[in-house]
Amino acid sequence: MHHFHYRDNHMFCEDVPVSDIAENTGTPFYLYSHATLSHHFVTFQKAFEGVPHLICFSVKSNSNLAVLRLFCDLGSGLDIVSGGELFRGLQAGMPPDRIVYSGVGKREDEIEYALQSGILMFNIESFQELELINRCAARLNKKASIALRVNPDVDPGTHPYISTGLRQNKFGLDMKSAAEACRLAADFSHVEVVGISCHIGSQVTEVAPFVDALHRIKELIMTLEASGISISYLNIGGGLGITYDRESPPHPNEYGRAISDALGESSLTLILEPGRVIVGNAGILVTKVLYTKKGKSKDFVIVDAAMNDLVRPSFYEAYHAVEPVVRDKKETINADIVGPICESGDFLAKDRNIQYVEAGDLLVVMSAGAYGFTMSSNYNSRPRIPEIMVKEDKFHIVRARESHEDLIKGESIPPFL
Ligand code: LLP
């Protein structure tokens, strides 16, 4: 469900015509619907109503301050993976005791920043990290709450680049090592083990792998409790998929029911780290056709957005639907929709049947709210594009378009040149 729809063949975001925004701010731009973001968050929250839980929205999927503030106001916490994401969260007004910190490579300064800020817990991914956190906490005279991140070795059935809970992935500790780390941590004076966490992968379109992982973690928690270590939080991570094309992922209610059932009678508080399922279909990328050209073997539609703006098609061969902003022509064409970047891998869609377009027409790349702007770059010295949020009949630029000056910010030419 989302609030991008046609009225009289013109695409609207809630009550604002997309072409009005294009006229006002130029193209390309990301566009988020406030109603869709809220609806997705609340739906997810309701799916866990019967279970004590904390939803920690995964900042990496969409880290705009306005988006984070919106979720904060709805009761969300955050899943962060860097000092930068912590900074964003705090700037957005997120209470630190709703923030959990994952990631295999936390730096010492980042750990100290998180300890000083008073985050809820660290999801620890190695023995060395455990020792470092204990040392940092001792230096700051604090006690760090931690969860051990386990690698449950379940196949999430997703793209290899975005599966994280398999034995060969770099994430977490295997079950045996996690138990060992918990016992070790019990002897450390500046950490307290409060949870077990995991994250099996992203864009997962079935509930079974989550349920599998949860059962394995429950077993671990029981073993730990038998040896006197009591656990309060079970963090099942994020990863629930969305519909980009023809996928039919479980509705959050189905996911919620399956997880709650698998958890059974328990005093544990669940932590969930959804990203894509909340923001993915709440955002689009709006771009303008610059040129069309007929190649010898195929046709190209050259648009002003590129792989630096949305890298998912190039990086994962991900499918994003492409729709016209004005649906007015009967004729269709088959073409590659490509950007201006000097790489053959720079495409937004391949071999796509779309409505006939000409230079100046606007196109929309759907389902671009997750891992869209956050993965964008300045490649080819292209300024990063604005992010805009619509609420009912109003829109607000929640991140301005970068300027050429922004491109060289921080650069300097040394005196020896
Ligand atoms: N928690 C942890 C520890 C994670 O590593 C991730 C995502 C999430 C939560 C949120 O997962 P989600 O609910 O969004 O699936 N750039 C890729 C996706 C990478 C996901 C990385 N980890 C893409 O564009 O598909």
Short mmCIF file of C-alpha atoms and ligand atoms in Angstrom, two decimals:
data_model
loop_
_atom_site.label_atom_id
_atom_site.label_comp_id
_atom_site.label_asym_id
_atom_site.label_seq_id
_atom_site.Cartn_x
_atom_site.Cartn_y
_atom_site.Cartn_z
CA MET A 1 0.00 0.00 0.00
CA HIS A 2 1.26 3.45 -0.85
CA HIS A 3 0.08 6.94 -1.64
CA PHE A 4 1.49 7.35 -5.14
CA HIS A 5 -1.45 7.13 -7.49
CA TYR A 6 -2.90 8.55 -10.69
CA ARG A 7 -5.67 11.15 -10.82
CA ASP A 8 -6.81 11.92 -14.34
CA ASN A 9 -3.66 10.19 -15.60
CA HIS A 10 -1.34 12.43 -13.58
CA MET A 11 0.74 10.91 -10.81
CA PHE A 12 0.15 12.36 -7.37
CA CYS A 13 1.96 11.85 -4.11
CA GLU A 14 -0.89 12.12 -1.62
CA ASP A 15 -2.58 15.35 -2.77
CA VAL A 16 0.36 16.89 -4.63
CA PRO A 17 0.92 16.42 -8.37
CA VAL A 18 4.43 15.05 -8.86
CA SER A 19 4.93 17.38 -11.85
CA ASP A 20 4.32 20.44 -9.62
CA ILE A 21 7.25 19.42 -7.44
CA ALA A 22 9.42 18.81 -10.51
CA GLU A 23 8.60 22.27 -11.77
CA ASN A 24 9.41 23.79 -8.41
CA THR A 25 12.68 22.02 -7.59
CA GLY A 26 13.90 20.57 -10.87
CA THR A 27 14.86 16.93 -11.38
CA PRO A 28 15.98 14.40 -10.32
CA PHE A 29 14.71 14.07 -6.74
CA TYR A 30 13.60 11.56 -4.15
CA LEU A 31 10.03 11.91 -2.98
CA TYR A 32 8.64 10.41 0.23
CA SER A 33 5.02 10.16 1.30
CA HIS A 34 4.42 10.97 4.96
CA ALA A 35 1.15 9.01 5.04
CA THR A 36 2.82 5.92 3.57
CA LEU A 37 5.75 6.08 5.98
CA SER A 38 3.42 6.42 8.97
CA HIS A 39 1.04 3.75 7.73
CA HIS A 40 3.85 1.25 7.20
CA PHE A 41 5.35 1.93 10.60
CA VAL A 42 2.06 1.69 12.46
CA THR A 43 1.07 -1.50 10.59
CA PHE A 44 4.38 -3.10 11.58
CA GLN A 45 3.99 -1.96 15.17
CA LYS A 46 0.44 -3.35 15.38
CA ALA A 47 1.65 -6.71 14.12
CA PHE A 48 3.56 -7.11 17.41
CA GLU A 49 0.90 -5.65 19.68
CA GLY A 50 0.60 -8.77 21.82
CA VAL A 51 4.33 -9.04 22.58
CA PRO A 52 6.62 -6.71 24.55
CA HIS A 53 8.75 -5.21 21.83
CA LEU A 54 10.81 -2.30 20.56
CA ILE A 55 11.00 -1.48 16.87
CA CYS A 56 14.42 -0.08 16.00
CA PHE A 57 14.11 1.34 12.50
CA SER A 58 17.21 0.53 10.46
CA VAL A 59 18.82 3.89 9.70
CA LYS A 60 20.91 2.59 6.82
CA SER A 61 17.79 2.14 4.70
CA ASN A 62 16.79 5.81 4.93
CA SER A 63 18.61 8.19 7.22
CA ASN A 64 16.95 11.51 6.47
CA LEU A 65 16.38 13.49 9.67
CA ALA A 66 12.71 14.11 8.84
CA VAL A 67 12.11 10.39 8.32
CA LEU A 68 13.86 9.55 11.60
CA ARG A 69 11.88 12.23 13.46
CA LEU A 70 8.62 10.88 12.08
CA PHE A 71 9.38 7.36 13.34
CA CYS A 72 10.68 8.69 16.65
CA ASP A 73 7.35 10.43 17.20
CA LEU A 74 5.56 7.15 16.47
CA GLY A 75 7.54 5.41 19.21
CA SER A 76 10.34 3.88 17.17
CA GLY A 77 13.91 3.32 18.22
CA LEU A 78 16.86 3.00 15.83
CA ASP A 79 19.25 0.34 14.60
CA ILE A 80 22.53 2.09 13.81
CA VAL A 81 25.84 0.91 12.37
CA SER A 82 28.15 3.91 12.70
CA GLY A 83 28.93 7.02 14.67
CA GLY A 84 27.43 8.98 11.79
CA GLU A 85 24.13 7.18 12.11
CA LEU A 86 24.18 7.77 15.88
CA PHE A 87 24.73 11.47 15.26
CA ARG A 88 21.80 11.56 12.84
CA GLY A 89 19.55 9.74 15.29
CA LEU A 90 20.37 12.10 18.13
CA GLN A 91 19.97 15.13 15.85
CA ALA A 92 16.53 13.82 14.91
CA GLY A 93 15.61 13.80 18.60
CA MET A 94 15.73 10.05 19.20
CA PRO A 95 16.09 9.15 22.89
CA PRO A 96 19.43 7.29 23.14
CA ASP A 97 17.89 4.52 25.23
CA ARG A 98 15.97 3.41 22.12
CA ILE A 99 19.13 2.95 20.01
CA VAL A 100 20.88 -0.36 19.31
CA TYR A 101 24.27 -0.44 17.62
CA SER A 102 25.22 -3.29 15.21
CA GLY A 103 28.12 -3.78 12.79
CA VAL A 104 31.28 -5.87 12.57
CA GLY A 105 33.70 -2.96 12.55
CA LYS A 106 32.87 -0.47 15.30
CA ARG A 107 35.81 1.86 15.87
CA GLU A 108 36.99 2.82 19.35
CA ASP A 109 35.90 6.45 18.96
CA GLU A 110 32.47 5.28 17.79
CA ILE A 111 32.15 2.95 20.79
CA GLU A 112 33.05 5.80 23.15
CA TYR A 113 30.57 8.13 21.47
CA ALA A 114 27.82 5.52 21.88
CA LEU A 115 28.75 4.87 25.52
CA GLN A 116 28.79 8.58 26.31
CA SER A 117 25.42 8.97 24.59
CA GLY A 118 23.84 6.21 26.68
CA ILE A 119 22.51 3.92 23.93
CA LEU A 120 20.34 0.92 24.85
CA MET A 121 22.86 -1.73 23.76
CA PHE A 122 25.64 -2.82 21.44
CA ASN A 123 25.12 -5.86 19.24
CA ILE A 124 28.56 -7.42 19.51
CA GLU A 125 29.98 -9.38 16.62
CA SER A 126 33.40 -10.67 17.80
CA PHE A 127 35.51 -11.51 20.86
CA GLN A 128 37.86 -8.63 20.14
CA GLU A 129 34.98 -6.18 19.99
CA LEU A 130 33.70 -7.51 23.32
CA GLU A 131 37.08 -6.89 24.92
CA LEU A 132 37.37 -3.43 23.41
CA ILE A 133 33.90 -2.40 24.60
CA ASN A 134 34.72 -3.64 28.10
CA ARG A 135 37.95 -1.59 28.08
CA CYS A 136 36.25 1.55 26.74
CA ALA A 137 33.43 1.26 29.29
CA ALA A 138 35.95 0.79 32.11
CA ARG A 139 37.82 3.92 31.02
CA LEU A 140 34.59 5.90 31.00
CA ASN A 141 33.43 4.31 34.23
CA LYS A 142 30.32 2.91 32.60
CA LYS A 143 28.68 -0.47 32.17
CA ALA A 144 27.84 -1.32 28.57
CA SER A 145 24.70 -3.32 27.89
CA ILE A 146 25.38 -5.80 25.13
CA ALA A 147 23.69 -8.39 22.97
CA LEU A 148 25.71 -11.08 21.27
CA ARG A 149 24.97 -11.19 17.58
CA VAL A 150 24.75 -14.76 16.44
CA ASN A 151 25.04 -16.07 12.96
CA PRO A 152 22.28 -18.67 12.94
CA ASP A 153 23.39 -20.20 9.62
CA VAL A 154 20.00 -20.11 7.92
CA ASP A 155 19.52 -19.46 4.23
CA PRO A 156 17.26 -16.44 3.74
CA GLY A 157 16.88 -17.25 0.03
CA THR A 158 17.83 -13.77 -1.08
CA HIS A 159 20.53 -12.11 -3.23
CA PRO A 160 23.99 -13.26 -2.02
CA TYR A 161 25.08 -9.66 -1.41
CA ILE A 162 22.25 -9.12 1.07
CA SER A 163 22.20 -12.42 2.92
CA THR A 164 23.96 -12.05 6.25
CA GLY A 165 23.08 -15.05 8.42
CA LEU A 166 24.98 -17.77 6.60
CA ARG A 167 28.08 -19.44 7.98
CA GLN A 168 30.22 -17.89 5.22
CA ASN A 169 29.05 -14.33 5.97
CA LYS A 170 31.19 -12.00 8.05
CA PHE A 171 28.40 -11.21 10.51
CA GLY A 172 27.94 -12.37 14.09
CA LEU A 173 29.36 -15.34 15.96
CA ASP A 174 28.39 -18.96 15.46
CA MET A 175 26.16 -20.37 18.20
CA LYS A 176 28.96 -22.06 20.12
CA SER A 177 31.21 -18.99 20.07
CA ALA A 178 28.30 -16.77 21.07
CA ALA A 179 27.67 -18.92 24.15
CA GLU A 180 31.37 -18.81 24.95
CA ALA A 181 31.41 -15.01 24.53
CA CYS A 182 28.45 -14.71 26.91
CA ARG A 183 30.28 -16.70 29.56
CA LEU A 184 33.42 -14.65 29.04
CA ALA A 185 31.41 -11.43 29.27
CA ALA A 186 29.94 -12.55 32.59
CA ASP A 187 33.44 -12.21 34.05
CA PHE A 188 33.99 -8.72 32.63
CA SER A 189 33.13 -5.94 35.02
CA HIS A 190 32.09 -3.29 32.51
CA VAL A 191 29.69 -5.14 30.24
CA GLU A 192 26.38 -6.77 30.94
CA VAL A 193 24.90 -9.32 28.57
CA VAL A 194 21.24 -8.44 28.16
CA GLY A 195 20.36 -9.89 24.79
CA ILE A 196 20.96 -12.10 21.79
CA SER A 197 20.59 -10.63 18.33
CA CYS A 198 20.68 -11.77 14.74
CA HIS A 199 19.89 -10.54 11.25
CA ILE A 200 19.60 -13.16 8.55
CA GLY A 201 19.43 -11.03 5.42
CA SER A 202 17.39 -8.53 3.53
CA GLN A 203 14.48 -8.66 1.09
CA VAL A 204 13.42 -12.00 2.58
CA THR A 205 10.07 -13.02 1.13
CA GLU A 206 9.11 -15.95 3.37
CA VAL A 207 8.60 -16.30 7.11
CA ALA A 208 10.26 -19.71 7.45
CA PRO A 209 13.90 -18.50 7.65
CA PHE A 210 12.99 -16.01 10.40
CA VAL A 211 11.17 -18.69 12.37
CA ASP A 212 14.12 -21.05 11.90
CA ALA A 213 16.56 -18.45 13.19
CA LEU A 214 14.33 -17.64 16.13
CA HIS A 215 14.11 -21.28 17.19
CA ARG A 216 17.87 -21.58 17.10
CA ILE A 217 18.29 -18.46 19.21
CA LYS A 218 15.70 -19.62 21.72
CA GLU A 219 17.69 -22.80 22.17
CA LEU A 220 20.82 -20.76 22.82
CA ILE A 221 19.00 -18.58 25.34
CA MET A 222 17.80 -21.68 27.18
CA THR A 223 21.34 -23.06 27.34
CA LEU A 224 22.60 -19.74 28.65
CA GLU A 225 19.88 -19.52 31.26
CA ALA A 226 20.77 -23.02 32.42
CA SER A 227 24.27 -21.75 33.09
CA GLY A 228 23.00 -18.77 35.07
CA ILE A 229 23.07 -16.07 32.38
CA SER A 230 19.67 -14.47 32.05
CA ILE A 231 18.70 -12.73 28.84
CA SER A 232 16.06 -9.98 28.54
CA TYR A 233 16.10 -9.08 24.84
CA LEU A 234 15.80 -11.16 21.69
CA ASN A 235 16.64 -9.13 18.60
CA ILE A 236 15.49 -10.82 15.39
CA GLY A 237 16.90 -8.07 13.12
CA GLY A 238 15.22 -6.76 10.01
CA GLY A 239 14.93 -8.20 6.54
CA LEU A 240 11.25 -8.50 5.67
CA GLY A 241 10.90 -8.01 1.92
CA ILE A 242 8.61 -5.85 -0.18
CA THR A 243 7.04 -6.07 -3.62
CA TYR A 244 9.28 -4.53 -6.29
CA ASP A 245 8.00 -6.66 -9.13
CA ARG A 246 6.13 -9.91 -8.62
CA GLU A 247 7.39 -10.90 -5.18
CA SER A 248 4.69 -11.66 -2.66
CA PRO A 249 6.29 -11.26 0.73
CA PRO A 250 4.27 -11.99 3.85
CA HIS A 251 2.21 -9.11 5.23
CA PRO A 252 3.71 -7.75 8.49
CA ASN A 253 0.73 -9.32 10.30
CA GLU A 254 1.68 -12.76 9.04
CA TYR A 255 5.32 -12.12 9.92
CA GLY A 256 4.31 -10.82 13.37
CA ARG A 257 2.10 -13.83 14.02
CA ALA A 258 4.80 -16.29 12.96
CA ILE A 259 7.45 -14.63 15.14
CA SER A 260 5.13 -14.28 18.15
CA ASP A 261 4.07 -17.93 17.83
CA ALA A 262 7.66 -19.09 17.56
CA LEU A 263 8.56 -17.01 20.60
CA GLY A 264 5.73 -18.59 22.62
CA GLU A 265 5.23 -17.84 26.32
CA SER A 266 8.23 -15.73 27.18
CA SER A 267 9.36 -12.83 29.31
CA LEU A 268 11.75 -11.67 26.59
CA THR A 269 11.37 -8.28 24.94
CA LEU A 270 11.56 -8.58 21.17
CA ILE A 271 13.65 -6.09 19.22
CA LEU A 272 12.98 -5.72 15.51
CA GLU A 273 15.14 -3.79 13.06
CA PRO A 274 13.01 -3.29 9.95
CA GLY A 275 14.18 -0.93 7.23
CA ARG A 276 12.99 -1.69 3.72
CA VAL A 277 9.50 -2.87 4.68
CA ILE A 278 8.80 0.51 6.29
CA VAL A 279 10.37 2.90 3.79
CA GLY A 280 10.86 0.98 0.52
CA ASN A 281 7.51 1.61 -1.06
CA ALA A 282 7.11 4.99 0.62
CA GLY A 283 9.60 6.65 -1.71
CA ILE A 284 10.10 7.21 -5.43
CA LEU A 285 12.80 8.70 -7.60
CA VAL A 286 11.59 11.26 -10.12
CA THR A 287 13.70 11.82 -13.21
CA LYS A 288 13.43 13.60 -16.55
CA VAL A 289 14.07 12.17 -19.99
CA LEU A 290 17.02 13.99 -21.57
CA TYR A 291 17.25 12.13 -24.88
CA THR A 292 15.98 9.06 -26.62
CA LYS A 293 18.09 7.19 -29.08
CA LYS A 294 17.75 4.20 -31.31
CA GLY A 295 20.72 1.85 -31.09
CA LYS A 296 21.54 -0.86 -33.61
CA SER A 297 20.22 -3.57 -31.33
CA LYS A 298 18.21 -1.73 -28.75
CA ASP A 299 16.64 1.58 -27.83
CA PHE A 300 17.75 3.83 -25.03
CA VAL A 301 15.95 6.34 -22.89
CA ILE A 302 18.57 8.59 -21.34
CA VAL A 303 17.38 10.22 -18.12
CA ASP A 304 18.92 12.70 -15.70
CA ALA A 305 19.12 10.24 -12.76
CA ALA A 306 21.92 7.72 -12.71
CA MET A 307 23.57 4.89 -10.81
CA ASN A 308 25.11 7.41 -8.41
CA ASP A 309 21.57 8.40 -7.39
CA LEU A 310 20.11 4.87 -7.24
CA VAL A 311 22.71 2.13 -7.39
CA ARG A 312 20.45 -0.87 -6.72
CA PRO A 313 19.81 -1.80 -10.38
CA SER A 314 23.53 -1.67 -11.24
CA PHE A 315 24.77 -3.24 -8.02
CA TYR A 316 22.25 -6.04 -7.44
CA GLU A 317 20.52 -6.10 -10.82
CA ALA A 318 17.53 -5.05 -8.74
CA TYR A 319 14.19 -4.48 -10.43
CA HIS A 320 12.40 -1.18 -9.92
CA ALA A 321 9.19 -0.46 -11.79
CA VAL A 322 9.34 2.64 -14.00
CA GLU A 323 6.16 4.64 -14.57
CA PRO A 324 5.35 7.84 -16.43
CA VAL A 325 4.31 10.90 -14.41
CA VAL A 326 1.71 11.69 -17.08
CA ARG A 327 -0.06 8.67 -18.52
CA ASP A 328 -1.23 10.05 -21.81
CA LYS A 329 0.13 7.95 -24.67
CA LYS A 330 -1.11 4.61 -25.91
CA GLU A 331 2.05 3.57 -27.70
CA THR A 332 4.72 1.61 -25.80
CA ILE A 333 8.41 1.18 -26.44
CA ASN A 334 10.97 -1.32 -25.24
CA ALA A 335 14.16 0.29 -24.02
CA ASP A 336 16.97 0.42 -21.51
CA ILE A 337 16.51 3.36 -19.17
CA VAL A 338 19.99 4.67 -18.55
CA GLY A 339 21.73 7.56 -16.83
CA PRO A 340 24.45 9.99 -17.95
CA ILE A 341 27.31 8.22 -16.13
CA CYS A 342 30.23 6.91 -18.13
CA GLU A 343 29.73 3.24 -17.29
CA SER A 344 27.85 0.58 -19.21
CA GLY A 345 26.54 -0.58 -15.83
CA ASP A 346 24.73 2.73 -15.40
CA PHE A 347 21.11 1.78 -15.87
CA LEU A 348 17.89 2.09 -13.91
CA ALA A 349 15.98 -0.51 -15.92
CA LYS A 350 16.77 -2.90 -18.75
CA ASP A 351 14.63 -4.13 -21.64
CA ARG A 352 11.62 -2.41 -20.20
CA ASN A 353 8.27 -1.89 -21.89
CA ILE A 354 7.22 1.61 -21.02
CA GLN A 355 4.91 4.21 -22.44
CA TYR A 356 6.40 6.06 -25.40
CA VAL A 357 8.49 8.94 -24.04
CA GLU A 358 10.29 11.91 -25.46
CA ALA A 359 12.80 14.44 -24.16
CA GLY A 360 11.32 16.48 -21.32
CA ASP A 361 8.90 13.79 -20.10
CA LEU A 362 9.03 12.80 -16.45
CA LEU A 363 9.50 9.22 -15.28
CA VAL A 364 9.21 7.72 -11.84
CA VAL A 365 11.34 4.90 -10.47
CA MET A 366 9.12 3.18 -7.92
CA SER A 367 10.00 1.60 -4.55
CA ALA A 368 13.09 3.74 -4.10
CA GLY A 369 12.57 4.78 -0.48
CA ALA A 370 14.98 2.18 0.96
CA TYR A 371 18.68 2.08 0.09
CA GLY A 372 18.11 4.81 -2.47
CA PHE A 373 19.44 8.12 -1.26
CA THR A 374 21.50 6.45 1.50
CA MET A 375 23.57 4.57 -1.09
CA SER A 376 23.96 7.53 -3.41
CA SER A 377 27.33 9.05 -4.19
CA ASN A 378 28.98 11.91 -6.02
CA TYR A 379 30.45 9.71 -8.77
CA ASN A 380 31.15 11.64 -11.97
CA SER A 381 31.02 14.74 -9.71
CA ARG A 382 27.27 14.72 -9.75
CA PRO A 383 25.75 16.69 -6.86
CA ARG A 384 23.49 14.53 -4.71
CA ILE A 385 19.84 15.10 -5.35
CA PRO A 386 17.20 16.51 -3.00
CA GLU A 387 14.87 14.53 -0.80
CA ILE A 388 11.34 15.84 -0.53
CA MET A 389 8.54 14.82 1.81
CA VAL A 390 4.86 15.26 1.02
CA LYS A 391 2.18 15.47 3.67
CA GLU A 392 -1.33 15.77 2.26
CA ASP A 393 -1.29 18.80 -0.06
CA LYS A 394 2.08 20.20 1.04
CA PHE A 395 5.65 19.32 0.28
CA HIS A 396 8.87 20.15 2.04
CA ILE A 397 12.46 19.82 0.86
CA VAL A 398 13.94 17.69 3.65
CA ARG A 399 17.39 17.70 2.07
CA ALA A 400 18.51 20.35 -0.40
CA ARG A 401 20.10 19.56 -3.74
CA GLU A 402 23.88 19.75 -3.46
CA SER A 403 25.67 22.53 -5.30
CA HIS A 404 28.94 22.47 -7.21
CA GLU A 405 30.51 24.17 -4.19
CA ASP A 406 29.35 21.24 -2.02
CA LEU A 407 31.26 18.90 -4.33
CA ILE A 408 34.63 20.37 -3.36
CA LYS A 409 33.85 21.06 0.28
CA GLY A 410 36.86 20.03 2.37
CA GLU A 411 39.22 19.71 -0.58
CA SER A 412 42.34 21.85 -0.79
CA ILE A 413 45.31 22.20 -3.05
CA PRO A 414 48.58 21.80 -1.09
CA PRO A 415 51.13 24.64 -1.10
CA PHE A 416 53.64 22.49 -3.03
CA LEU A 417 51.38 22.51 -6.07
N1 LLP B 1 19.57 -4.96 10.88
C1 LLP B 1 20.81 -5.23 10.43
C2 LLP B 1 21.84 -5.68 11.37
C3 LLP B 1 21.09 -5.09 9.07
O1 LLP B 1 22.32 -5.37 8.62
C4 LLP B 1 20.07 -4.65 8.18
C5 LLP B 1 20.36 -4.49 6.76
C6 LLP B 1 18.81 -4.36 8.71
C7 LLP B 1 18.60 -4.54 10.07
C8 LLP B 1 17.67 -3.86 7.87
O2 LLP B 1 17.30 -4.77 6.88
P1 LLP B 1 15.97 -4.53 6.01
O3 LLP B 1 14.79 -4.64 6.93
O4 LLP B 1 16.06 -3.20 5.39
O5 LLP B 1 16.03 -5.62 5.01
N2 LLP B 1 21.61 -2.28 0.25
C9 LLP B 1 20.83 -3.51 0.14
C10 LLP B 1 20.32 -3.97 1.46
C11 LLP B 1 21.39 -4.19 2.51
C12 LLP B 1 20.86 -4.55 3.85
C13 LLP B 1 21.92 -4.51 4.89
N3 LLP B 1 21.47 -4.77 6.22
C14 LLP B 1 19.71 -3.28 -0.88
O6 LLP B 1 19.63 -2.21 -1.46
O7 LLP B 1 18.93 -4.19 -1.13
#
